[in-house]
Tab-separated table of N, CA and C in Angstrom:
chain	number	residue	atom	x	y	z
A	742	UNK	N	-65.540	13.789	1.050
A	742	UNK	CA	-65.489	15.179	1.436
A	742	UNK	C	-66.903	15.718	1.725
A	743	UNK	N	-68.329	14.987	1.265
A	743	UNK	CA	-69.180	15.269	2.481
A	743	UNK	C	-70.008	16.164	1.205
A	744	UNK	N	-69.527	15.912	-0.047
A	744	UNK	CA	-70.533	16.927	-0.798
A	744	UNK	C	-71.529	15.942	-1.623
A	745	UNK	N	-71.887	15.210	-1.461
A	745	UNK	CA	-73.023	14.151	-1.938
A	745	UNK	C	-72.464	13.531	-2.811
A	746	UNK	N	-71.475	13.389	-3.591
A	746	UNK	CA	-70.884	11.849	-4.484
A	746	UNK	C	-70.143	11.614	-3.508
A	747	UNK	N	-69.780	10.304	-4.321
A	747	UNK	CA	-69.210	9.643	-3.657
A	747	UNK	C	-67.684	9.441	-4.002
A	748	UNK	N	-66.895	9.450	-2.848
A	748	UNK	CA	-64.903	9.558	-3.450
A	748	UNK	C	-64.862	7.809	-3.300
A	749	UNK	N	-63.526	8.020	-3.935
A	749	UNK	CA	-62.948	6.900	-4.305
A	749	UNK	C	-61.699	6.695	-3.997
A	750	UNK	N	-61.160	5.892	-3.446
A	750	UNK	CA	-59.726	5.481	-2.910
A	750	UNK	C	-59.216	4.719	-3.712
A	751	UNK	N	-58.221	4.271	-4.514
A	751	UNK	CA	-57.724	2.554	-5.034
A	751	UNK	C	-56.171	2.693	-4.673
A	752	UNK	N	-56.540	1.393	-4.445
A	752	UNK	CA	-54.866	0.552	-4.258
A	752	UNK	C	-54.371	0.424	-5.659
A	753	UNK	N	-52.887	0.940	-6.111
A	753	UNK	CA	-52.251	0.270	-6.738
A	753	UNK	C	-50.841	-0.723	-6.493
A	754	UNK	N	-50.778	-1.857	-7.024
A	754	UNK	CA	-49.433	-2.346	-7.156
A	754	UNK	C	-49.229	-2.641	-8.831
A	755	UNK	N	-47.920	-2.113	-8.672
A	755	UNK	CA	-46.661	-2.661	-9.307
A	755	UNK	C	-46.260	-3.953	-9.530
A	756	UNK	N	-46.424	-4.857	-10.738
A	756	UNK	CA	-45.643	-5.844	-11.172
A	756	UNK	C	-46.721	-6.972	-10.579
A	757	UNK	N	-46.321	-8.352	-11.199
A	757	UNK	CA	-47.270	-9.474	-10.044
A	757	UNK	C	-45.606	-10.698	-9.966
A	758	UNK	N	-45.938	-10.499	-8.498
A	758	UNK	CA	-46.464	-10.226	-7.703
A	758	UNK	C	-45.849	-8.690	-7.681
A	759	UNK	N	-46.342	-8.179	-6.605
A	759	UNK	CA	-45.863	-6.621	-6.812
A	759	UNK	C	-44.512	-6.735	-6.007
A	760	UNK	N	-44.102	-5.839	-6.584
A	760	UNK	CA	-42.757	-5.754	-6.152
A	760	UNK	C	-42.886	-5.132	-4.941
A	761	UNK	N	-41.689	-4.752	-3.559
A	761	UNK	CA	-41.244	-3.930	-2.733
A	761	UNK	C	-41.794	-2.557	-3.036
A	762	UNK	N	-42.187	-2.352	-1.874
A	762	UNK	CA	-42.547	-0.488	-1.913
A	762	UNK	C	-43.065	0.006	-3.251
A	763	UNK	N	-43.484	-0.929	-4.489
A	763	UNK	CA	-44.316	-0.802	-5.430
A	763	UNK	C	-45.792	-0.441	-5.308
A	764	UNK	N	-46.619	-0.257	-3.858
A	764	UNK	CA	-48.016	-0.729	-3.869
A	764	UNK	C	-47.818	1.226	-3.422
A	765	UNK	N	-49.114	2.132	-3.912
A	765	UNK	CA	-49.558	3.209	-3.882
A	765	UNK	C	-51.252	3.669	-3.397
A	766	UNK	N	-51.495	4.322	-2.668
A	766	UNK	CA	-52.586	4.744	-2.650
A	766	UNK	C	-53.077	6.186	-3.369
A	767	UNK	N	-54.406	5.823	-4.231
A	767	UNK	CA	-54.597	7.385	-5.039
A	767	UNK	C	-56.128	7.793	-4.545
A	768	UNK	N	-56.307	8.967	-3.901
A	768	UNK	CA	-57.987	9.113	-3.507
A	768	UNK	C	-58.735	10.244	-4.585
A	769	UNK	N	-59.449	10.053	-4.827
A	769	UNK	CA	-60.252	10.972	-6.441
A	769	UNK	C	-61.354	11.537	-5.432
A	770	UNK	N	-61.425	12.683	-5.255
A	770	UNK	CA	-62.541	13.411	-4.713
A	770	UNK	C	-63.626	13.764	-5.815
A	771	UNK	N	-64.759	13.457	-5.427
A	771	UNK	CA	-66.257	13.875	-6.181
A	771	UNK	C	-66.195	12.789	-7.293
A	772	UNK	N	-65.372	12.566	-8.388
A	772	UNK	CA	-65.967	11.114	-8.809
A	772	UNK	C	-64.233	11.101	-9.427
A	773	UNK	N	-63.887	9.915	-9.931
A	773	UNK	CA	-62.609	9.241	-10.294
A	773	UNK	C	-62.694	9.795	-11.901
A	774	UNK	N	-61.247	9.243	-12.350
A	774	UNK	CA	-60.979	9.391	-13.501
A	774	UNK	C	-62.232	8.778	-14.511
A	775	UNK	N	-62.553	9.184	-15.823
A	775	UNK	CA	-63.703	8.356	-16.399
A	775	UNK	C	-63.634	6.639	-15.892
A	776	UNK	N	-62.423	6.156	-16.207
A	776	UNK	CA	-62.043	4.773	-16.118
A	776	UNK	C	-60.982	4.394	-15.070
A	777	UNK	N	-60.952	3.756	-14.048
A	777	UNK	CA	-60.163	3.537	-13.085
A	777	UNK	C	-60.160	1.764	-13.057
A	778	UNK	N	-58.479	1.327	-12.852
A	778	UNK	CA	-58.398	0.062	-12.785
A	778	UNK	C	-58.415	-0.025	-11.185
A	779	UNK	N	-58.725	-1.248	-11.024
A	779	UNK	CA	-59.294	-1.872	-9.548
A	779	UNK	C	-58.559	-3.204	-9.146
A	780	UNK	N	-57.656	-3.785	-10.406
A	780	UNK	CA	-56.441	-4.570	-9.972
A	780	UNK	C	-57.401	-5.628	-10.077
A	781	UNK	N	-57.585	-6.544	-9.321
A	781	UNK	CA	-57.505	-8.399	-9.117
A	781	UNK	C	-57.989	-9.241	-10.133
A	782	UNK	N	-57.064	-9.389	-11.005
A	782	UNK	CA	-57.239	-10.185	-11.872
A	782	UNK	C	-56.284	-10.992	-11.271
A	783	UNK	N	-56.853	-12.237	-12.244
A	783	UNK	CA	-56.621	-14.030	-12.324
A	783	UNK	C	-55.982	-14.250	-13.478
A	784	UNK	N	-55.112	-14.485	-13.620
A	784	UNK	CA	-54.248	-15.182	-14.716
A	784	UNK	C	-54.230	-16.597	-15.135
A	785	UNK	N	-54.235	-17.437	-16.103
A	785	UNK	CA	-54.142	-18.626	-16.662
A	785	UNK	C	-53.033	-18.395	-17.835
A	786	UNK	N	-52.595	-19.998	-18.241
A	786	UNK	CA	-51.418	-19.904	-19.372
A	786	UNK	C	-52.443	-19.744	-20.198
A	787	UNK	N	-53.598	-18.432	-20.909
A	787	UNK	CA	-53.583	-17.940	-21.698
A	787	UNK	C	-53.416	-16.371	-21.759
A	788	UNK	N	-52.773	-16.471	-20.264
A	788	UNK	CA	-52.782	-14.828	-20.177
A	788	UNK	C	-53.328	-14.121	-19.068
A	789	UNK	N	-52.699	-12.531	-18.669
A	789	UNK	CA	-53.651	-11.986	-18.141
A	789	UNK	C	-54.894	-10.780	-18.438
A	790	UNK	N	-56.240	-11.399	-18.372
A	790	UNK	CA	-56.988	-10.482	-19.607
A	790	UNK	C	-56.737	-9.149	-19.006
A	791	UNK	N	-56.980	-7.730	-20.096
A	791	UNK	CA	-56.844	-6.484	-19.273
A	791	UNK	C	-58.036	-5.694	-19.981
A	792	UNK	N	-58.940	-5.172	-19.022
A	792	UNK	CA	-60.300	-4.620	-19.356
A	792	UNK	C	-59.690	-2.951	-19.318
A	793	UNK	N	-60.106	-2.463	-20.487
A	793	UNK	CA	-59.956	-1.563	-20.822
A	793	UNK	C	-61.691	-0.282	-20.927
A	794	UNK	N	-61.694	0.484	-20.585
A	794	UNK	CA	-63.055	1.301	-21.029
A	794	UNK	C	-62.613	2.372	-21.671
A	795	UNK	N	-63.308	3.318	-22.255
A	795	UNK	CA	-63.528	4.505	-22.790
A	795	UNK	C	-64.989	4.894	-22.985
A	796	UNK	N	-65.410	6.213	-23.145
A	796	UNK	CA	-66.037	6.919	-23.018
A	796	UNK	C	-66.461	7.634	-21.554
A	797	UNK	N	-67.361	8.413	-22.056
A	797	UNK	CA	-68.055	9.566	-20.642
A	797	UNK	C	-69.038	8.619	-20.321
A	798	UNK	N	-69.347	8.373	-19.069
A	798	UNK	CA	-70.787	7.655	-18.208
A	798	UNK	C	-71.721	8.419	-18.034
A	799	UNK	N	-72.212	8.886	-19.308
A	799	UNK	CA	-73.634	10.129	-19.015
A	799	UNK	C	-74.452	9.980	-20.171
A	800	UNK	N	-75.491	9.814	-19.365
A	800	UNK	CA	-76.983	9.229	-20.169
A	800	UNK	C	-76.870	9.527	-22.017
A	801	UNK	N	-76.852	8.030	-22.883
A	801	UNK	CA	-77.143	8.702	-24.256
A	801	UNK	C	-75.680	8.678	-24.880
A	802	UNK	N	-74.769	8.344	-24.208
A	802	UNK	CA	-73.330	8.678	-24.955
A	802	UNK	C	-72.552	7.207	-24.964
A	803	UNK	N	-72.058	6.824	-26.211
A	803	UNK	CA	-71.262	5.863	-26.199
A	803	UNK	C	-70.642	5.590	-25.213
A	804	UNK	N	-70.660	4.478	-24.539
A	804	UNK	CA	-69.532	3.747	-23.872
A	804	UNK	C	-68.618	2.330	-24.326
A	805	UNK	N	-67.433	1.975	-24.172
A	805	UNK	CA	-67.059	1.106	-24.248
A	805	UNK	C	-66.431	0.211	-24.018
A	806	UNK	N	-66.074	-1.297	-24.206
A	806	UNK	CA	-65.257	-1.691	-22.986
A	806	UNK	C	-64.205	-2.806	-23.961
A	807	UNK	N	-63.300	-3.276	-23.574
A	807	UNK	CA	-62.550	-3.876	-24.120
A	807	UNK	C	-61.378	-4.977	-23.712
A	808	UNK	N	-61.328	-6.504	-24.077
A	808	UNK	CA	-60.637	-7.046	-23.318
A	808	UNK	C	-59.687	-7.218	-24.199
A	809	UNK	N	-58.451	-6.920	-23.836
A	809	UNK	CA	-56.905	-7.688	-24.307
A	809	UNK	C	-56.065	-8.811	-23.582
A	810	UNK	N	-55.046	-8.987	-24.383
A	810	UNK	CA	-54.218	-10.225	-23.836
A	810	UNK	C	-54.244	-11.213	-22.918
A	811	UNK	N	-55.375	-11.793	-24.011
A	811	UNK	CA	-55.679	-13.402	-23.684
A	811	UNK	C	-56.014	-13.738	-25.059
A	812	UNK	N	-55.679	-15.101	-25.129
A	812	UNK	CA	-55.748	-15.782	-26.360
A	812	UNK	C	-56.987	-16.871	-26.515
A	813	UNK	N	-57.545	-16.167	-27.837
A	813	UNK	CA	-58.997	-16.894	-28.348
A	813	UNK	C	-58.155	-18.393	-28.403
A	814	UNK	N	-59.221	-19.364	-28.515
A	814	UNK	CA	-60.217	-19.244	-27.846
A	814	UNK	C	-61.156	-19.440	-26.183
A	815	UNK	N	-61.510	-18.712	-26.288
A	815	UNK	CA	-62.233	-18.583	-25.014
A	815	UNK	C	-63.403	-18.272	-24.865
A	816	UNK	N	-64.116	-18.303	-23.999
A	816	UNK	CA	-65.567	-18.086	-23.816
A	816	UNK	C	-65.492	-16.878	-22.353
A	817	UNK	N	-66.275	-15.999	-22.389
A	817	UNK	CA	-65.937	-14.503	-21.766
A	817	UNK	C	-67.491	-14.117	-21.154
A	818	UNK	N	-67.395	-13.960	-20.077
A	818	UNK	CA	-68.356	-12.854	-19.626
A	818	UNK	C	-68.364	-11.790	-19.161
A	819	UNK	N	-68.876	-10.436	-19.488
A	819	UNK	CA	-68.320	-9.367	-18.605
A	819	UNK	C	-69.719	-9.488	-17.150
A	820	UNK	N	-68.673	-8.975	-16.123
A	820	UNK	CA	-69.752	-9.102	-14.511
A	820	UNK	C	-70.128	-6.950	-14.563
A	821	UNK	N	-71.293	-7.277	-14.523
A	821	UNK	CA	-71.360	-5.425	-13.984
A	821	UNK	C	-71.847	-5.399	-13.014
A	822	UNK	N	-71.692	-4.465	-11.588
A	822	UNK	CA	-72.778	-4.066	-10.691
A	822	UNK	C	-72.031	-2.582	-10.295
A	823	UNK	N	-73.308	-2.378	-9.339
A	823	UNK	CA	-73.317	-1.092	-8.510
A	823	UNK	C	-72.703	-1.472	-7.447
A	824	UNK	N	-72.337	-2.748	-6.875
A	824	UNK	CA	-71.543	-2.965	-5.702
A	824	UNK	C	-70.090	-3.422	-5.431
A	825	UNK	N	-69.314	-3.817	-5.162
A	825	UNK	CA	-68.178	-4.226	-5.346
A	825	UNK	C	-67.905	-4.998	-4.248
A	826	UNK	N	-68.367	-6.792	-4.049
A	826	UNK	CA	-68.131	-7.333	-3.495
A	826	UNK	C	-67.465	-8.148	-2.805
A	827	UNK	N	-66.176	-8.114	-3.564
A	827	UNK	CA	-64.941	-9.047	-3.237
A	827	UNK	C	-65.398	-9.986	-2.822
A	828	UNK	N	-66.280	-11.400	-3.647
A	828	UNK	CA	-66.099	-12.484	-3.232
A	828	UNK	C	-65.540	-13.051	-4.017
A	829	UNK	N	-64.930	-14.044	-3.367
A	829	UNK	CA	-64.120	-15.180	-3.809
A	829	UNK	C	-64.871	-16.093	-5.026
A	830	UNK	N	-63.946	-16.438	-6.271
A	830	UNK	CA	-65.303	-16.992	-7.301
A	830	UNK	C	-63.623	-17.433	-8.074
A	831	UNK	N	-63.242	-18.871	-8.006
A	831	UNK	CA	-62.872	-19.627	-9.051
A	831	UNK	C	-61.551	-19.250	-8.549
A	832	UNK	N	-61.013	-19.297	-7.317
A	832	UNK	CA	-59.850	-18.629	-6.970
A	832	UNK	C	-59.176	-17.060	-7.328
A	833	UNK	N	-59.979	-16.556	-7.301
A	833	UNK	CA	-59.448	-15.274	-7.811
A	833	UNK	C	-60.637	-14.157	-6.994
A	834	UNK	N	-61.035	-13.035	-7.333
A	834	UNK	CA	-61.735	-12.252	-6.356
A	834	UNK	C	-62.686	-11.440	-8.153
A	835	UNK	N	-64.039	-11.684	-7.328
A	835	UNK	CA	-65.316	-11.152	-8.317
A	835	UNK	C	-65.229	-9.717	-7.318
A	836	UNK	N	-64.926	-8.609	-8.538
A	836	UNK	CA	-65.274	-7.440	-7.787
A	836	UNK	C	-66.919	-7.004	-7.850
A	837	UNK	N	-67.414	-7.588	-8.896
A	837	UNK	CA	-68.498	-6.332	-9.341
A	837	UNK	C	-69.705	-7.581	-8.668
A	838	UNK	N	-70.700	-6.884	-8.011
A	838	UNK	CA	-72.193	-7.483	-7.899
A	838	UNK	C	-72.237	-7.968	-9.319
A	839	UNK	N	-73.165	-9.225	-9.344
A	839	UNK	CA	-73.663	-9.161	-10.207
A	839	UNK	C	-74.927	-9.155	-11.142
A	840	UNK	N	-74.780	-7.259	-10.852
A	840	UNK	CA	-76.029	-7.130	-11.243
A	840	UNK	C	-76.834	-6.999	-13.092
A	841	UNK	N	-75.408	-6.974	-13.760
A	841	UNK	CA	-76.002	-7.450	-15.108
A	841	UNK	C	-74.545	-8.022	-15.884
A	842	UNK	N	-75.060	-9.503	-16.553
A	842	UNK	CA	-73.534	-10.333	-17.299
A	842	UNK	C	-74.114	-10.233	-18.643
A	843	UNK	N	-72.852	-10.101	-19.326
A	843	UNK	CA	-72.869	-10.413	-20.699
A	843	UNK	C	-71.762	-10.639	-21.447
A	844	UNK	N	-72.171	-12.068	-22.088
A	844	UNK	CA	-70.891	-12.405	-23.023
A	844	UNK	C	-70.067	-11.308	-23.901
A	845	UNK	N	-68.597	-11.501	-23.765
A	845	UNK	CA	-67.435	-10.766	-24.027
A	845	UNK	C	-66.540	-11.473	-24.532
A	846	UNK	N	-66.534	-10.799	-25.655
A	846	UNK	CA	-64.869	-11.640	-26.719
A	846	UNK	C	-63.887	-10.845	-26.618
A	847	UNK	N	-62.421	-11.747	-26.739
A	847	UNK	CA	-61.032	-10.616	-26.542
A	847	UNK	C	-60.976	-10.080	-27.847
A	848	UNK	N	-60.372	-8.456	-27.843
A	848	UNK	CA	-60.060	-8.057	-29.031
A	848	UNK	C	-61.092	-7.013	-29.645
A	849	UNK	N	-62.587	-7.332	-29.399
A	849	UNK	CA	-63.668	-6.686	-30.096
A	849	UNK	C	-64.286	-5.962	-28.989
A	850	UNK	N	-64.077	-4.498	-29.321
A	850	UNK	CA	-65.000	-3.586	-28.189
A	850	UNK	C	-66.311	-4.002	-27.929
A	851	UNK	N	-66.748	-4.176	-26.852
A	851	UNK	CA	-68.369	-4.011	-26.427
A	851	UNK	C	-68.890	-3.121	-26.419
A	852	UNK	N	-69.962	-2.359	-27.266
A	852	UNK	CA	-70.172	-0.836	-27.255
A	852	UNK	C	-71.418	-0.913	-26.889
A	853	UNK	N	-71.999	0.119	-26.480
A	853	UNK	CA	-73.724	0.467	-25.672
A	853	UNK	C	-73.981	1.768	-25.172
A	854	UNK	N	-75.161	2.164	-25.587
A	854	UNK	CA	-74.908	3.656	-25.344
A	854	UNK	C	-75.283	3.625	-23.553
A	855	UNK	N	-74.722	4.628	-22.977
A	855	UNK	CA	-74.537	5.263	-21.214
A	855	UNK	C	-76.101	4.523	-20.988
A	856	UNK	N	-76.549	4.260	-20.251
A	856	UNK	CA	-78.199	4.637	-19.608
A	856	UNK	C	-79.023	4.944	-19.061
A	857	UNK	N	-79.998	5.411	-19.226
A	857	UNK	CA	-80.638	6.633	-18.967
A	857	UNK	C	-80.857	6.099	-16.900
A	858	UNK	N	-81.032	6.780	-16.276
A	858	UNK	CA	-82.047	6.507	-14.821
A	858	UNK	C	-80.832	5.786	-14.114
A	859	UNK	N	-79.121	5.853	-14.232
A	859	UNK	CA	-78.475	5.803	-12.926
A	859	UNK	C	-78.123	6.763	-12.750
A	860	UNK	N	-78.123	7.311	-11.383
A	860	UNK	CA	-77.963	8.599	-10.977
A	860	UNK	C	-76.635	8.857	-10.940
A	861	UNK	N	-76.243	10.404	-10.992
A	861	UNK	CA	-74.846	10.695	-10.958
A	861	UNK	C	-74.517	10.658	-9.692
A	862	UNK	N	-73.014	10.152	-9.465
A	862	UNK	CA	-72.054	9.990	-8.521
A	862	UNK	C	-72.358	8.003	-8.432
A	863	UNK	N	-73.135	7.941	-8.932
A	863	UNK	CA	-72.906	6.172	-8.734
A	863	UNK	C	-71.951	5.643	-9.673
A	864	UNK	N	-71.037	4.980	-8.355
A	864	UNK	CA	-70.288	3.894	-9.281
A	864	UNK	C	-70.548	2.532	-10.055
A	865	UNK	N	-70.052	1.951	-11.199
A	865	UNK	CA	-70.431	0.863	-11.400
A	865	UNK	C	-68.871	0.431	-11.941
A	866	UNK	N	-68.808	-0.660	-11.277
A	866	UNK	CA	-67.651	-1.780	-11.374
A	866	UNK	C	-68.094	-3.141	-12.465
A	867	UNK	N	-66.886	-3.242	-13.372
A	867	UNK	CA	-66.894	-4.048	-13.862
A	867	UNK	C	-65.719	-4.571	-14.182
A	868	UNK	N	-65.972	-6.424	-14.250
A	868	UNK	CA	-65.426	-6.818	-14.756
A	868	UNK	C	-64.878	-8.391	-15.397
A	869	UNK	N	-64.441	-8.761	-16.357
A	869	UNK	CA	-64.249	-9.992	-17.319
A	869	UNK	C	-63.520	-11.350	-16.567
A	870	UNK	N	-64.509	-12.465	-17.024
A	870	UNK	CA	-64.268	-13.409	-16.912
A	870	UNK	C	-63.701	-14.692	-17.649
A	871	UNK	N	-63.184	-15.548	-17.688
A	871	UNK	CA	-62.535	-16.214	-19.186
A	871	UNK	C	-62.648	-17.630	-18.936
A	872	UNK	N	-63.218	-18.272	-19.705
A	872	UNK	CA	-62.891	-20.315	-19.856
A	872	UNK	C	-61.976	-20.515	-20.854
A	873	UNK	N	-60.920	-20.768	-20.518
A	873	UNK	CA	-60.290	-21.213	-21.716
A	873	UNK	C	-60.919	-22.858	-22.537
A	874	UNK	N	-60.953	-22.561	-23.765
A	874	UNK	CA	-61.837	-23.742	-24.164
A	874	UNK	C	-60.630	-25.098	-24.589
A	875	UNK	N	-59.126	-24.171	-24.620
A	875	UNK	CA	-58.125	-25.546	-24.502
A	875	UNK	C	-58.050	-25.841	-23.512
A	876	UNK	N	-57.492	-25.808	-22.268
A	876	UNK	CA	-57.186	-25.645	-21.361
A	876	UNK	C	-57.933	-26.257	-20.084
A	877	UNK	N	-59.020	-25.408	-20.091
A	877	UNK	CA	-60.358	-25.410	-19.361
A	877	UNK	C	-59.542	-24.897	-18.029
A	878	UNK	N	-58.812	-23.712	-18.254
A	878	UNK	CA	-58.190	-22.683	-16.860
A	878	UNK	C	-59.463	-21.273	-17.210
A	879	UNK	N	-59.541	-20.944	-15.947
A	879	UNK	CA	-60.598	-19.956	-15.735
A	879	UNK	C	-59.310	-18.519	-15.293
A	880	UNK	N	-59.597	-17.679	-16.327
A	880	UNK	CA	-58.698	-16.308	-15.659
A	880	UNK	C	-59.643	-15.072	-15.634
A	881	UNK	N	-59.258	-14.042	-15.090
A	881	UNK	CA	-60.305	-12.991	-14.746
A	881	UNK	C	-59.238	-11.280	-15.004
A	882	UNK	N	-59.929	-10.881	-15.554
A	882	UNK	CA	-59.368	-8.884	-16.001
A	882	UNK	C	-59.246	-8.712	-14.795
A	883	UNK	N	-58.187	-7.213	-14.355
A	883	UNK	CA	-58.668	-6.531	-13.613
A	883	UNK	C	-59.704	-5.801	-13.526
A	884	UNK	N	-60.536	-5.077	-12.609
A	884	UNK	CA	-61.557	-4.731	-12.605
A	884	UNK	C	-61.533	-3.346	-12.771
A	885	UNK	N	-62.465	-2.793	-13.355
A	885	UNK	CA	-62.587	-1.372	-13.390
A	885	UNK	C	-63.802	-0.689	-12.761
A	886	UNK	N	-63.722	0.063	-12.448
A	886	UNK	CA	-65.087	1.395	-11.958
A	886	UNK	C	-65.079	2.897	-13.036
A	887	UNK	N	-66.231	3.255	-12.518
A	887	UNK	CA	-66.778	4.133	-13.300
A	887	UNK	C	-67.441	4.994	-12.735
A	888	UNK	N	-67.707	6.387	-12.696
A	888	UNK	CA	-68.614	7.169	-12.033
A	888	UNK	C	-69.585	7.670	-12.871
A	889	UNK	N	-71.175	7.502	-12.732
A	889	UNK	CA	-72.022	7.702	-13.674
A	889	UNK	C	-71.700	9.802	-13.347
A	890	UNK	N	-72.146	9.893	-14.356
A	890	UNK	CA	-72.492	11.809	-14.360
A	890	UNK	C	-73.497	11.820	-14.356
């Protein structure tokens, strides 16, 4: 809408595969909900992980992030960036640049306070990666975004 942040569009579907006339479009003017899912996750028979956030994205304030349903053990990285690249990575689609990784366990929040010097209206996308250590199947969260304040 032309007022200096930036909007946001996302696709949703329904079900996997998605069902019929299940898929929706939602557009968020000036910045999105705190936490918005971004869909393409990768599934393995340990599951499909689901990245969860909470908190406000403004300098100094708890944030947090959280992976469910997938079964330890596994070895986890979360992907963060400012870009959202859709490349292809292990059959499945890497949304987030990756401009900072860090190991992630299912079950236990990742907490860190907001940080200081990204400007408001920037988005940052993230999201989880998985090795299963029985298995050795690679599955991936859906991805989420965020609008800094």
């Amino acid at each position: 809408d032309s007022d200096g942040y930036l909007d946001l569009a996302v696709s949703h579907s329904h079900g996997i595969p998605p069902e019929p006339g299940g898929t929706r479009l939602t557009i968020f003017l000036n910045r999105s909900p705190t936490w918005s899912t971004l869909g393409h996750s990768l599934p393995s028979s340990d599951g499909i992980p689901l990245l969860a956030g909470a908190g406000e994205p403004i300098p100094d304030q708890l944030v947090s992030v959280t992976v469910s349903l997938v079964t330890p053990p596994v070895l986890g990285l979360l992907f963060t960036g400012f870009n959202a690249d859709f490349a292809a990575f292990q059959g499945g689609v890497l949304l987030p640049s990756s401009d900072v990784v860090v190991p992630i366990r299912p079950g236990l929040p990742l907490e860190q306070r907001w940080p200081q010097g990204i400007l408001p209206g920037t988005p940052v996308y993230l999201q989880a990666w998985f090795q299963s250590l029985l298995a050795g199947e690679v599955s991936a969260s859906n991805a989420l975004v965020t609008i800094a304040h």
